[in-house]
XYZ file of C-alpha atoms in Angstrom:
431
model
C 0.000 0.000 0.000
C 1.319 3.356 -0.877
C 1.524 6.341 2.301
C 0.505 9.203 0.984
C 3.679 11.576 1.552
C 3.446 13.914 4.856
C 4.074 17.291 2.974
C 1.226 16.097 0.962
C -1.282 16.688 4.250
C -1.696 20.515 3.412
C -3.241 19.459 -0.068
C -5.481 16.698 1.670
C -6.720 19.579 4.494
C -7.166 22.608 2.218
C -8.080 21.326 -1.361
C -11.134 20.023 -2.852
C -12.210 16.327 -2.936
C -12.219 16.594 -6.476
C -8.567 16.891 -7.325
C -7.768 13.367 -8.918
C -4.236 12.980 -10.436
C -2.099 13.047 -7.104
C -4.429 10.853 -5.448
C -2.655 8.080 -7.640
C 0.875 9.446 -7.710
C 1.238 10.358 -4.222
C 4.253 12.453 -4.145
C 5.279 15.932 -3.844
C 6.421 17.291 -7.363
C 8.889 19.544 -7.632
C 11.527 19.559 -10.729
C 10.715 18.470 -14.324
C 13.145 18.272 -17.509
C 12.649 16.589 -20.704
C 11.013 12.662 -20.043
C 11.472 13.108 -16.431
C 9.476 14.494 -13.578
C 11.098 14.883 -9.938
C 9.860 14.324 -6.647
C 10.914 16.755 -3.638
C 12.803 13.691 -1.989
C 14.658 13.634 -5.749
C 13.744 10.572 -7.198
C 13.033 10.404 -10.872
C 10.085 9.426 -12.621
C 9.573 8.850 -16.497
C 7.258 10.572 -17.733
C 4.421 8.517 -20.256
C 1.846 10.994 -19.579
C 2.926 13.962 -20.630
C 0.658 16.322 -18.766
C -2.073 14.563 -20.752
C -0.911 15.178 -24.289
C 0.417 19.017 -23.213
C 3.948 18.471 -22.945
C 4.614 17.042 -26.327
C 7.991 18.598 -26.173
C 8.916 17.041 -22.875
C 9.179 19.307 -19.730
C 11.201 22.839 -19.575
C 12.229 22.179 -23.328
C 15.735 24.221 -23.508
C 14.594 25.964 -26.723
C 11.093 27.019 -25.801
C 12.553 27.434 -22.186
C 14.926 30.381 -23.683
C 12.492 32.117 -26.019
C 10.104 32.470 -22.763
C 13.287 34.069 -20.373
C 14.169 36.471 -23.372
C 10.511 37.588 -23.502
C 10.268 37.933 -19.807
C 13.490 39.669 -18.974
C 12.675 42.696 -21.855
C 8.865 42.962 -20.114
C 7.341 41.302 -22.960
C 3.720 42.250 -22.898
C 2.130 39.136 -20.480
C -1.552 40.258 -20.532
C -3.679 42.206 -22.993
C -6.611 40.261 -23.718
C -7.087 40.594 -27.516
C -5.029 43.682 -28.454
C -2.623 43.416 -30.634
C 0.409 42.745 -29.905
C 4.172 41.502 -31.252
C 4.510 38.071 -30.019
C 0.812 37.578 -31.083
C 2.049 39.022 -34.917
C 4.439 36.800 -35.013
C 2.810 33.903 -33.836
C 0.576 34.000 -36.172
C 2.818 34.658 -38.816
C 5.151 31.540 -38.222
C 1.369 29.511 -37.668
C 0.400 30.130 -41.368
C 4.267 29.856 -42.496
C 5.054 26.457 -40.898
C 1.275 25.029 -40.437
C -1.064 26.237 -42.600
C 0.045 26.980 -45.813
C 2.214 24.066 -46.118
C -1.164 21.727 -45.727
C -3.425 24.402 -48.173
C -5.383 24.944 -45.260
C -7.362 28.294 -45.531
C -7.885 28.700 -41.696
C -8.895 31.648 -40.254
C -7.667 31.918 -36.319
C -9.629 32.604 -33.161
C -8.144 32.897 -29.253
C -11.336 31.835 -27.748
C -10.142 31.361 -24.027
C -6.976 29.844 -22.151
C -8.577 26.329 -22.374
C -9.866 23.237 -24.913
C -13.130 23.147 -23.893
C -13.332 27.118 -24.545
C -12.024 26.097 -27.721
C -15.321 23.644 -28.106
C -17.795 26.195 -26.516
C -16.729 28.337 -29.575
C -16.567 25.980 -31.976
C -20.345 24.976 -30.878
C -21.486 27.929 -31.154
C -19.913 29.040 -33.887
C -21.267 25.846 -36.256
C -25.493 26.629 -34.093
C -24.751 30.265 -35.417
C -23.528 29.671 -39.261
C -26.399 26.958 -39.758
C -29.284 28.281 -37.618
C -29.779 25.214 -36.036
C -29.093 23.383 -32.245
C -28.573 20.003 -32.419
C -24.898 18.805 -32.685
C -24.184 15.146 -33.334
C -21.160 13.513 -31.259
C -20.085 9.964 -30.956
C -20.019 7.160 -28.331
C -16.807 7.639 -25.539
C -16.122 10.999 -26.451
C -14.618 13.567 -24.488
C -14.718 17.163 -25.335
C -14.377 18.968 -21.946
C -16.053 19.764 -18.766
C -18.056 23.285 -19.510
C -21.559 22.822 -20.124
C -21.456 22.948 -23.855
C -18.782 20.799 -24.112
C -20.080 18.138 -21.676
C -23.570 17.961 -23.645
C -21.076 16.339 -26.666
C -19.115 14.189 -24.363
C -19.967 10.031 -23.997
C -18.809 9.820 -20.102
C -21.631 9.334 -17.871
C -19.800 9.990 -14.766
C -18.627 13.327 -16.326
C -22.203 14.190 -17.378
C -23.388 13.576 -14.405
C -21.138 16.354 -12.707
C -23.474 19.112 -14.568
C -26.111 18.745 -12.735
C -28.809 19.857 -15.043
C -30.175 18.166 -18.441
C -27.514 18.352 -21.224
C -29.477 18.927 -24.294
C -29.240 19.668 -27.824
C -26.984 16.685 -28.803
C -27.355 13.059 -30.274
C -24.822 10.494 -29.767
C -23.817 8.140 -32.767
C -22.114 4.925 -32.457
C -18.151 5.641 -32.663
C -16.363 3.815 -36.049
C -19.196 1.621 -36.717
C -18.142 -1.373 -39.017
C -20.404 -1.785 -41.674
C -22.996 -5.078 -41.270
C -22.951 -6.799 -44.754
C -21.473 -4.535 -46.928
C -23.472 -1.788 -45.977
C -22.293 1.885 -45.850
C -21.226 2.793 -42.310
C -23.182 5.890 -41.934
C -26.538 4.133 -43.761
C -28.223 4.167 -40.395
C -27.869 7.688 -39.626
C -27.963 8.799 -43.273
C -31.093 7.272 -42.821
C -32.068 9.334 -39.640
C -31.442 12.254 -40.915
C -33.522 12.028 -44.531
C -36.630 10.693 -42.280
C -39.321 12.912 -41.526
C -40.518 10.474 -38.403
C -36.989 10.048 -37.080
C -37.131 12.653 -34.878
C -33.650 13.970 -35.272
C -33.655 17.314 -35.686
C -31.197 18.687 -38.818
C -27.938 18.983 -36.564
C -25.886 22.365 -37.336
C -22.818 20.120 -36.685
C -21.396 17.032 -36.609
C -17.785 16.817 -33.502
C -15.244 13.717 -33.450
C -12.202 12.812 -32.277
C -10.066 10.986 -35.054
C -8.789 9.371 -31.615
C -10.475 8.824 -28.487
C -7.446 10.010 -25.935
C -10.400 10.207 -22.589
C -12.391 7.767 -24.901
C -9.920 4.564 -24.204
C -7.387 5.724 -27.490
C -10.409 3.820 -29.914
C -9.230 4.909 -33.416
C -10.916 6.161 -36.131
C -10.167 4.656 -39.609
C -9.266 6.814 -42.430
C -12.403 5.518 -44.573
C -14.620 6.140 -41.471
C -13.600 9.953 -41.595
C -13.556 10.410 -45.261
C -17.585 8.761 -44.706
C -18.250 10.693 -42.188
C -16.789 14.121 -44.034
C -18.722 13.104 -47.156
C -22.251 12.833 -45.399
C -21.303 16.185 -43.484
C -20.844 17.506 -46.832
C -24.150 16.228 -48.370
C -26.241 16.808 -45.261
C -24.906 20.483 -44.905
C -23.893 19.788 -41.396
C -20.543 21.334 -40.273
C -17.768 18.993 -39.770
C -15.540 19.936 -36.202
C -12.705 17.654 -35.226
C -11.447 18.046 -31.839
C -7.516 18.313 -32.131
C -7.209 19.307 -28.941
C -5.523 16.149 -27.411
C -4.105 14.578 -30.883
C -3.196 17.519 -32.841
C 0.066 19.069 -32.487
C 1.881 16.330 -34.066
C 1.199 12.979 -31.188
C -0.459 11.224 -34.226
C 2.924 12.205 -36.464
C 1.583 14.501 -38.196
C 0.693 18.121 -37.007
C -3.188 17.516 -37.508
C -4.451 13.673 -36.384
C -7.252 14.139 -39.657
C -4.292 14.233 -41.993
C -3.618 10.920 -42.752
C -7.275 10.493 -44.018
C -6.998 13.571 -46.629
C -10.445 15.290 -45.280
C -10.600 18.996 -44.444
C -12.810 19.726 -41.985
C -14.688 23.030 -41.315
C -13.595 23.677 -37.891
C -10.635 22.623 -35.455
C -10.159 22.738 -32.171
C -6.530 22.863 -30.651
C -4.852 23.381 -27.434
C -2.690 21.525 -25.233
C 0.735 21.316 -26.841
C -0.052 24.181 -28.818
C 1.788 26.751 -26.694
C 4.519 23.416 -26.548
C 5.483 24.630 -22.522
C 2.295 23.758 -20.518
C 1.143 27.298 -20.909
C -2.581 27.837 -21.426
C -3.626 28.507 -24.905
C -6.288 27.076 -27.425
C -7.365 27.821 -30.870
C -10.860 27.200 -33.131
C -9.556 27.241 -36.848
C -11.933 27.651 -39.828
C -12.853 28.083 -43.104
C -12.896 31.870 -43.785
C -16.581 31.680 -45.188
C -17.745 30.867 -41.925
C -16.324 33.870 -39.811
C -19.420 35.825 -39.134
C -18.747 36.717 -35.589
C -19.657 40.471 -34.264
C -17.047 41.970 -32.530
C -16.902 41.231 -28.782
C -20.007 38.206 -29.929
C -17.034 35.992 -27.957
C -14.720 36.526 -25.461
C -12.861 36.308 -22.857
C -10.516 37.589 -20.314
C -7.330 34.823 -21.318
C -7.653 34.778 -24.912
C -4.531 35.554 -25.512
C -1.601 34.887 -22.983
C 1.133 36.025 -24.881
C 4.179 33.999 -22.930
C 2.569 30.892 -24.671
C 2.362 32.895 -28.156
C 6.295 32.787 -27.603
C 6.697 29.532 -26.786
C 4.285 28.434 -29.665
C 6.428 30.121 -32.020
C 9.679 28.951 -30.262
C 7.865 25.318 -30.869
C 6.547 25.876 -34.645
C 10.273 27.306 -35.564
C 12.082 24.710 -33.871
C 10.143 21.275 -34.954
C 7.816 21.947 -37.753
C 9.811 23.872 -40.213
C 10.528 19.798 -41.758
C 9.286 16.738 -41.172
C 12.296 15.534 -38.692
C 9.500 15.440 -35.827
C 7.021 13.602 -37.398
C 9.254 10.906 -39.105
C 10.357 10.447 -35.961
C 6.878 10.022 -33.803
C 6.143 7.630 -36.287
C 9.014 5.499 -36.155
C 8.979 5.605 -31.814
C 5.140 4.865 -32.595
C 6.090 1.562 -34.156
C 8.803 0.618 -31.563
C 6.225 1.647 -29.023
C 3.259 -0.605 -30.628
C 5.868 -3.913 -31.196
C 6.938 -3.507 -27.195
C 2.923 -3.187 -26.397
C 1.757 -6.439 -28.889
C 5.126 -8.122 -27.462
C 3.600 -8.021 -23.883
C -0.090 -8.443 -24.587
C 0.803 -12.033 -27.003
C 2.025 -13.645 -23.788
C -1.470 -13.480 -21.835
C -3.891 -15.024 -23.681
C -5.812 -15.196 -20.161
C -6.432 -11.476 -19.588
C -7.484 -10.697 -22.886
C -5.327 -7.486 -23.442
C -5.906 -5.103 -26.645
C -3.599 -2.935 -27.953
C -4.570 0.301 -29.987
C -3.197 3.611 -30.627
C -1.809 5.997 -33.413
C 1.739 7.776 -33.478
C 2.655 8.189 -29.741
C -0.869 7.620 -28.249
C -1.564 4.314 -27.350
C -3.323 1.857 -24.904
C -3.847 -1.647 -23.803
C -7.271 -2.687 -22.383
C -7.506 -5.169 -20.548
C -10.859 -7.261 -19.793
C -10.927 -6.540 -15.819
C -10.621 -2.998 -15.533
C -9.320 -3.311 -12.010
C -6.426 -4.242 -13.990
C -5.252 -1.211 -15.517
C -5.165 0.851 -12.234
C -3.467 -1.885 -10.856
C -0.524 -1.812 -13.624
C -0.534 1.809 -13.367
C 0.014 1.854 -9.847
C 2.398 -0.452 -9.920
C 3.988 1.435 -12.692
C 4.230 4.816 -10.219
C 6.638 2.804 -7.559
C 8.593 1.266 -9.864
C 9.252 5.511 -11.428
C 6.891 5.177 -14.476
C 4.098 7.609 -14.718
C 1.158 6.502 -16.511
C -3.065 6.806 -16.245
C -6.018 5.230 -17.716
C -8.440 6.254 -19.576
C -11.887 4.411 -20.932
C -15.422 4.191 -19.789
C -14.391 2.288 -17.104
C -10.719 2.938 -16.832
C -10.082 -0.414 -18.710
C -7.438 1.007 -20.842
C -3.859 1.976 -19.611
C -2.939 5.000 -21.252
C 0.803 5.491 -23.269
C 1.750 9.314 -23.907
C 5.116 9.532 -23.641
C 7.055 13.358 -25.110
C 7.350 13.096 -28.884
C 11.110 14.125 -27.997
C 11.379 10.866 -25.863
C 14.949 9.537 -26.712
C 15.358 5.747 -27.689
C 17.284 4.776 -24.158
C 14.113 6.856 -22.339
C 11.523 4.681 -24.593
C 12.663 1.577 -24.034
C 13.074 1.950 -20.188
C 9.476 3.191 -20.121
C 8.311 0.239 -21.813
C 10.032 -2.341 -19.846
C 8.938 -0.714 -17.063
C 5.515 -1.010 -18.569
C 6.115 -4.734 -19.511
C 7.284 -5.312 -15.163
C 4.357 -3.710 -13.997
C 2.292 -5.752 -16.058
C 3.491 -9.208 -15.060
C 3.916 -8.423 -11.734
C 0.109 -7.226 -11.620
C -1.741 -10.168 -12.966
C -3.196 -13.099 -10.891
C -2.268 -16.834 -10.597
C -3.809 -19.106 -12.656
C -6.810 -20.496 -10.630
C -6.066 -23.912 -12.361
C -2.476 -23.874 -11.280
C -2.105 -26.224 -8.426
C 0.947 -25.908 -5.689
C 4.804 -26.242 -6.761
């Protein structure tokens, strides 16, 4: 049994019930640097969570690290809500330059708040105002954030259940549906939506994740999206993919919906966009579609110019090429050999393993399970959480600048905590 730490006692006497992460990591964090996090008693712990996709770049990268001191120490404008300013300029300059343009993406870019879900909210009600209508389609185990907007598009019924009041205006679909005998994979709600007596209203919009990071890392097939992107198209519903946890290269490439050639009509970023941990999120779309007032959003945070620096520090320093991406796609396969390497040994537990780039997971069939590996993961100095409906799924996010000799200790840390988790065999009799 882990003791919870004794300078931990402040945060068990004066902060909320709610707080969730340290409850299974209980130690006092004080240092971080590229794959590793430090406790206050100095021991080391690899990092495979990466602040929950935000620290794609590891912690304190060195590069980022000095473009944010350089701002600070020449009183670099920190606040100024959406006034214009230089590190905003160039931002979005070196956005268009390294992002943008190279993928013949016509974006236009709004700072809708410090956070992803403010990122949904405006993306929400951005597609309700363009199309005149309320209803927004989302899919089984998604997860699009905890405001009230964002939660009425999310799967999680112990998340939903936090609002507190009816979440309405939204109508889950079944996530990457295989098609039953040949059948088209959207023929059921295609079907839905041209019936007068289905009782779905016309949705303004349809949200997905091309991964499910929250969901249990369930992934999307190309053919599914380029479906789903067609029927958006011939529906005239609005097409929003939530970036937010798999953009920013964790997929390889900068957007997760580029491997499957669509273009959808909104984005949704945040996380590793700023690349240091700093709060910052963006709703991208097509031009055609900007008819906000001014002021018709906002928001006190919308833009925190440190992270516009550190953004552009990021965008200079790993997206100029493809260096990054070749090489989150070549960790990604390392990564997914280790993972089917450990889960082809125990036939008994039923383990699956799924995942894109550097986001991936094993289920296994007891969800107890997963916890368990993950706690045993945290004492032997590997950080790592679950994710699912039912925290079934153990959860692999290590920094897209992981080094080889930092990968593979991860995963054979992984691979220990595993086998020393699981159960005797009921049938084995004494030795």
């Amino acid at each position: 049994m882990t003791v919870p730490h004794p300078a931990s006692h402040v945060f068990e006497r004066l902060e909320s019930e709610v707080r969730s992460y340290c409850r299974g990591w209980p130690t006092v964090f004080d240092r971080a640097h590229g794959s590793h996090m430090y406790g206050e008693d100095h021991r080391a712990y690899l990092d495979f969570f990466s602040g929950a996709g935000t620290l794609n770049y590891g912690h304190n990268n060195p590069v980022l690290k000095r473009a944010l001191l350089d701002y600070i120490e020449r009183d670099g404008v920190t606040h100024a809500l959406d006034m214009s300013t230089a590190a905003k300029r160039t931002f979005l300059e070196t956005f268009q330059e390294t992002v943008l343009e190279p993928r013949e993406l016509p974006y236009k870019v709004m700072f809708p708040g410090p956070a992803g879900t403010n990122a949904v909210e405006a993306a929400l009600k951005l597609a309700r105002k363009v199309k005149g209508r309320e209803a927004v389609v989302f899919f089984t185990n998604a997860f699009h954030g905890m405001s009230l907007g964002s939660l009425a598009v999310t799967g999680n019924a112990f998340k939903r259940a936090g609002a507190g009041i009816p979440l309405v205006h939204a109508t889950p679909m079944p996530y990457d549906e295989r098609p039953d005998g040949g059948q088209p994979a959207f023929r059921w709600f295609d079907r839905l939506l041209a019936g007068e007596g289905s009782g779905l209203d016309a949705p303004a919009a349809v949200i997905v994740e091309t991964v499910q990071g929250e969901g249990g890392l369930n992934v999307a097939r190309a053919e599914w999206l380029r479906d789903l992107a067609e029927l958006c198209r011939r529906r005239d519903m609005l097409l929003i993919v939530d970036d937010i946890q798999m953009g920013c290269g964790r997929t390889g490439a900068f957007f997760s919906f580029e491997e499957s050639g669509i273009v959808p009509d909104i984005v949704t970023l945040s996380k590793s966009v700023s690349g240091y941990g700093l709060p910052m999120a963006l709703t991208l779309f097509r031009p055609e579609l900007d008819i906000w007032q001014p002021g018709e959003h906002n928001g006190t945070f919308r833009g925190f110019n440190p992270a516009f620096v550190t953004a552009t520090a990021a965008l200079e320093e790993y997206w100029r090429d493809g260096r990054l991406e070749k090489q989150t796609l070549a960790r990604g396969e390392q990564l997914e050999q280790a993972l089917r390497a450990v889960a082809a040994g125990r036939p008994d537990t039923a383990p699956d393993v799924r995942g894109r780039g550097l986001a991936w997971g094993m289920e296994f069939a007891d969800p107890s399970r997963a916890t368990a590996v993950c706690a045993r993961a945290f004492e032997l100095g590997l950080l790592l959480e679950t994710s699912g409906p039912q925290d079934e799924v153990v959860k692999l996010f290590p920094p897209l600048t992981i080094d080889d000799e930092e990968l593979e200790e991860g995963l054979a840390l992984f691979g220990r905590a595993v086998r020393e988790t699981e159960q005797p065999s009921r049938s084995a009799g004494p030795r």
